[in-house]
PDB file of C-alpha atoms in Angstrom:
ATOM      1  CA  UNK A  21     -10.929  14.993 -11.586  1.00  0.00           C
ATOM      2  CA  UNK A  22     -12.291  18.046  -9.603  1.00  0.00           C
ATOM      3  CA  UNK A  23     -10.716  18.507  -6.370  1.00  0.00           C
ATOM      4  CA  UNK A  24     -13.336  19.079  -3.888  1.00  0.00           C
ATOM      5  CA  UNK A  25     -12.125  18.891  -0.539  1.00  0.00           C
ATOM      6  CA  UNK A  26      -8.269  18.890   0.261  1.00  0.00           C
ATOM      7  CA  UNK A  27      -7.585  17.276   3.714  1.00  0.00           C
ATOM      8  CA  UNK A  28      -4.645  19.592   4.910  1.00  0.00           C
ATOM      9  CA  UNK A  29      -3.461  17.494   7.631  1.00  0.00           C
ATOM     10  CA  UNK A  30      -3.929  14.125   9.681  1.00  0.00           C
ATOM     11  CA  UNK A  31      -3.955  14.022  13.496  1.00  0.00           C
ATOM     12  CA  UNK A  32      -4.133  11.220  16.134  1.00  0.00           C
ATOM     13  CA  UNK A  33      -6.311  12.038  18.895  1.00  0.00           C
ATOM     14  CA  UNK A  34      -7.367   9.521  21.669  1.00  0.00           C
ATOM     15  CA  UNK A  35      -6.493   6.510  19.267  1.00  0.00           C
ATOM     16  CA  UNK A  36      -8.576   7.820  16.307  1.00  0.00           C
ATOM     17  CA  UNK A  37      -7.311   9.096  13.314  1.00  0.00           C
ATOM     18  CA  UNK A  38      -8.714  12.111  12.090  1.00  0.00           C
ATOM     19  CA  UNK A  39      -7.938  14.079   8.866  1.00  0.00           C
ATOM     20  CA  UNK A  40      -8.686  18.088   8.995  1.00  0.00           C
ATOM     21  CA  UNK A  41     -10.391  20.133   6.046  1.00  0.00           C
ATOM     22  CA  UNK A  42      -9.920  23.460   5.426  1.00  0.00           C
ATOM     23  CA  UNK A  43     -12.218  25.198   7.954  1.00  0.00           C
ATOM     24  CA  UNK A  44     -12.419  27.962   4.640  1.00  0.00           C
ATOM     25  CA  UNK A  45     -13.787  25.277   2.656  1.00  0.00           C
ATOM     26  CA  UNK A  46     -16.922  24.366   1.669  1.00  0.00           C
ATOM     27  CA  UNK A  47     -18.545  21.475   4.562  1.00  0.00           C
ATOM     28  CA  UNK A  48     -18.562  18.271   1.676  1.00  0.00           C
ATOM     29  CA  UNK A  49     -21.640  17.403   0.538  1.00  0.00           C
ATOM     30  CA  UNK A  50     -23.027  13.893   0.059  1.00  0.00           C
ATOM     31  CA  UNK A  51     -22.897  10.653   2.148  1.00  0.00           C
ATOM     32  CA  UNK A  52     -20.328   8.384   2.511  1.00  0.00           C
ATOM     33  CA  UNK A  53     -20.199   6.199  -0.252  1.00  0.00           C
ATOM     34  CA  UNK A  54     -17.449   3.810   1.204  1.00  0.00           C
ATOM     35  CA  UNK A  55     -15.832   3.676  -1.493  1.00  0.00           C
ATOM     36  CA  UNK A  56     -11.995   5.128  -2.403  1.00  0.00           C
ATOM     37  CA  UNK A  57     -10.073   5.835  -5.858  1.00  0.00           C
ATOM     38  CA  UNK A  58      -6.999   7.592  -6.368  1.00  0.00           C
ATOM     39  CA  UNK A  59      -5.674  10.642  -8.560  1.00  0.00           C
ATOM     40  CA  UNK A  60      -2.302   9.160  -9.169  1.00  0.00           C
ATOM     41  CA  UNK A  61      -1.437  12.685 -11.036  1.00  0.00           C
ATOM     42  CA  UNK A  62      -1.810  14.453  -8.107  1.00  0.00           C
ATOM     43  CA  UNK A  63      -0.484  11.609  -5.975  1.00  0.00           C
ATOM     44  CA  UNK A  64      -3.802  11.752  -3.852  1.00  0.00           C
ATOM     45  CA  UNK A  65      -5.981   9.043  -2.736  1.00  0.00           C
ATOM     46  CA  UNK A  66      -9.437   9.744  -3.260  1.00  0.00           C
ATOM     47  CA  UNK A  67     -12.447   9.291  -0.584  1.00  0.00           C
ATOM     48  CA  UNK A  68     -15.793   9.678  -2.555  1.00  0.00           C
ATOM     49  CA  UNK A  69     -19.116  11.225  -1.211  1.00  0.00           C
ATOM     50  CA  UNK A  70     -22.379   9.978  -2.809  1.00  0.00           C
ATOM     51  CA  UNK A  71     -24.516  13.118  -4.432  1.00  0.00           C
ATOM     52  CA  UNK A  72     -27.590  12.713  -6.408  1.00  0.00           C
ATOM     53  CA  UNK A  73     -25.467  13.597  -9.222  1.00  0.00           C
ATOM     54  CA  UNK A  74     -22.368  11.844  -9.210  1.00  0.00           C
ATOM     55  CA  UNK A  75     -19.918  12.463  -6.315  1.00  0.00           C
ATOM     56  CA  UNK A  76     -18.026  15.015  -3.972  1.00  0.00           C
ATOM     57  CA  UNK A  77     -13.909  14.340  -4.006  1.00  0.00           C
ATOM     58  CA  UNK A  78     -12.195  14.368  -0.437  1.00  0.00           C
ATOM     59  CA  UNK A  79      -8.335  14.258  -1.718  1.00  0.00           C
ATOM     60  CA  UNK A  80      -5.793  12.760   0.401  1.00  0.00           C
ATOM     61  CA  UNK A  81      -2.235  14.226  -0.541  1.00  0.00           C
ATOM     62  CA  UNK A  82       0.947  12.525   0.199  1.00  0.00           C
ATOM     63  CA  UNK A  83       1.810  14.223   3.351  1.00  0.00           C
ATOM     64  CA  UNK A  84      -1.313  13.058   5.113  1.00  0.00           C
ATOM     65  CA  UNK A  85      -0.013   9.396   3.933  1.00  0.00           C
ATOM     66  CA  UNK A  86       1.957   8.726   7.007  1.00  0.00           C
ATOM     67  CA  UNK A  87      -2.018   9.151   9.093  1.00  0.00           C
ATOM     68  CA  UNK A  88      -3.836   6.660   6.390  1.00  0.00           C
ATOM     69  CA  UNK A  89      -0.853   4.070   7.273  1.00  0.00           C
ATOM     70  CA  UNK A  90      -1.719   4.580  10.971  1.00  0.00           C
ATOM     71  CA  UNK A  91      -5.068   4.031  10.287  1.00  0.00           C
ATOM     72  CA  UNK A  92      -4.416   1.047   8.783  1.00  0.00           C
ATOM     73  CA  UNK A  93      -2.627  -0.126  11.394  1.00  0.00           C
ATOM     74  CA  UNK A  94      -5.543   0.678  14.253  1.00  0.00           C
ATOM     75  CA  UNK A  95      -8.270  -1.466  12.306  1.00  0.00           C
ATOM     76  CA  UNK A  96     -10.489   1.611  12.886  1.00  0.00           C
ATOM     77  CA  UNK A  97     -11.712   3.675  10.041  1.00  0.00           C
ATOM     78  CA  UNK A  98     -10.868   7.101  10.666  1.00  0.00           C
ATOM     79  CA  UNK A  99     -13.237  10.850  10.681  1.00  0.00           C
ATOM     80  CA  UNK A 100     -12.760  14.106   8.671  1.00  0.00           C
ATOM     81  CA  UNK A 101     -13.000  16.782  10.700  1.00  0.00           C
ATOM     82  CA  UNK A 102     -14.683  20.166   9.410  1.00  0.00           C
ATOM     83  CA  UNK A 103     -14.392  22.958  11.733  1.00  0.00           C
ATOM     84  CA  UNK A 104     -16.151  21.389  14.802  1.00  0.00           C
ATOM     85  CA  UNK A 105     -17.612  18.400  13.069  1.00  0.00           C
ATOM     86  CA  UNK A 106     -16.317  14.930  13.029  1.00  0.00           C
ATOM     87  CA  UNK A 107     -17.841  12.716   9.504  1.00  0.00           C
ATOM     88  CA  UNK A 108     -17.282   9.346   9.729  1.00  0.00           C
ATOM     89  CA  UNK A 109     -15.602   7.501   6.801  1.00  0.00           C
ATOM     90  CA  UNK A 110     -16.747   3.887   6.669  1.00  0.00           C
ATOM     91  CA  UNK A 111     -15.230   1.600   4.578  1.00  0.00           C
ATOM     92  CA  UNK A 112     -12.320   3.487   4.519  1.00  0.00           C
ATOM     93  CA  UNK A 113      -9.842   0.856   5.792  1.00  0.00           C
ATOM     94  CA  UNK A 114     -11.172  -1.953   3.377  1.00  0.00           C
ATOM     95  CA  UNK A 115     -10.756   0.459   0.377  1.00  0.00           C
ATOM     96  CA  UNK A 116      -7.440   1.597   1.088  1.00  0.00           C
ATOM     97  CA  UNK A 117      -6.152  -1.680   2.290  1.00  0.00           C
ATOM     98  CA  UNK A 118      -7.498  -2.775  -1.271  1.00  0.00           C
ATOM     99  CA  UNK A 119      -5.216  -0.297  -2.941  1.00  0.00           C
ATOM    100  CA  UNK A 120      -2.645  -0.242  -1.510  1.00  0.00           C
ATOM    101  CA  UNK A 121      -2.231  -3.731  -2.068  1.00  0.00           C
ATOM    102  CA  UNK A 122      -3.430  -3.536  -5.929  1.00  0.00           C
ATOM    103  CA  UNK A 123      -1.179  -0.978  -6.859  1.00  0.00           C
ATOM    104  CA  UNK A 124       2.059  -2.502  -5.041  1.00  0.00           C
ATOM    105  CA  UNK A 125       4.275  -3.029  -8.056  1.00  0.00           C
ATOM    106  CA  UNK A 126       1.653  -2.126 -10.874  1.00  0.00           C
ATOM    107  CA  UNK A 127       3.104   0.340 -12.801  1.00  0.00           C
ATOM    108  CA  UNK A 128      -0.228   1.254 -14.607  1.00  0.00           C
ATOM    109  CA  UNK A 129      -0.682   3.784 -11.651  1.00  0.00           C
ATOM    110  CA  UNK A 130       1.861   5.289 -12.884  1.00  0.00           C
ATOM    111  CA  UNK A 131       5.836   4.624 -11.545  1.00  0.00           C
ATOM    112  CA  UNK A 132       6.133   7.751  -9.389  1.00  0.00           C
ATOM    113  CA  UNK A 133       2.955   7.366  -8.059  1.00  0.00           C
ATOM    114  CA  UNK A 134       3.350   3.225  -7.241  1.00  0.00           C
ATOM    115  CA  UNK A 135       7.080   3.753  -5.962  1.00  0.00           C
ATOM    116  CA  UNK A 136       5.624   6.629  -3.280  1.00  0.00           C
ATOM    117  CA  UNK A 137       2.741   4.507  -2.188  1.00  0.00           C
ATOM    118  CA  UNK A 138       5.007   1.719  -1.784  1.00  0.00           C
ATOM    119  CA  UNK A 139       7.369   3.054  -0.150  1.00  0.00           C
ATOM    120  CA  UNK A 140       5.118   5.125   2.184  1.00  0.00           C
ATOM    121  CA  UNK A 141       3.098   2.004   3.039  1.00  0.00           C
ATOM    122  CA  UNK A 142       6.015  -0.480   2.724  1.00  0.00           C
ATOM    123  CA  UNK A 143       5.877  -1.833   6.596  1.00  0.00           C
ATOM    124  CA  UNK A 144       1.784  -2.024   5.649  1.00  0.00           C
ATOM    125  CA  UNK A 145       2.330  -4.426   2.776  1.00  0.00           C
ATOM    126  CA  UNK A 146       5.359  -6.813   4.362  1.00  0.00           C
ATOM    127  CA  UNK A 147       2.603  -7.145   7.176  1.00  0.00           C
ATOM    128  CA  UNK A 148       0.454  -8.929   4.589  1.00  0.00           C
ATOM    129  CA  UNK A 149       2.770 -10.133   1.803  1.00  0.00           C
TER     130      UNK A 149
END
């Protein structure tokens, strides 16, 4: 999987959850496609951006983790935010919530990769176990 976009860090401001790009980087291209996958190799969940042609990537590495688990926990889907411009990311609660919850104990993820995302998210999924 080509890595597209790398968020390089989450942020809470005013009750939102954002997650910064690279300001270096390329703006990603597409629309939203609200819909999310993951790179368990890289440990990353994966936000995809519709293209005429397939889709852009927008990684999420493990150390932004503890920001998706906020965002779970406001309900609100959260915004990249390239340089001075906030993209919304709809659907983004409903697919993570979705994955989180699939790959809790399935080991065909991969056991490092289900053991971090458990653990990370572990108040997340007593909340709805």
């Amino acid at each position: 999987m080509r890595i597209k976009n790398r968020v390089m860090r989450g942020q809470e401001n005013n009750n939102e959850i954002q997650f910064v790009l690279d300001a270096e980087a390329d703006r990603p291209t597409g629309t939203p496609a609200k819909k999310m996958i993951t790179d368990s190799e890289e440990h990353a969940f994966v936000y995809l951006m519709d293209e005429d042609e397939g889709y852009t990537y927008i990684h999420f590495p493990k150390e932004t983790w503890p920001y998706m688990e906020k965002a779970l926990k406001t309900g609100s889907d959260p915004y990249l935010l390239w340089n001075d411009e906030k993209i919304p990311l709809p659907g983004f609660i409903e697919e993570l919530t979705m994955l989180v919850y699939n790959i809790e104990g399935n080991d065909n993820y991969g056991e490092a990769f289900t053991t971090a995302v458990e653990q990370e998210f572990e108040a997340f999924l007593q909340n709805i176990n």
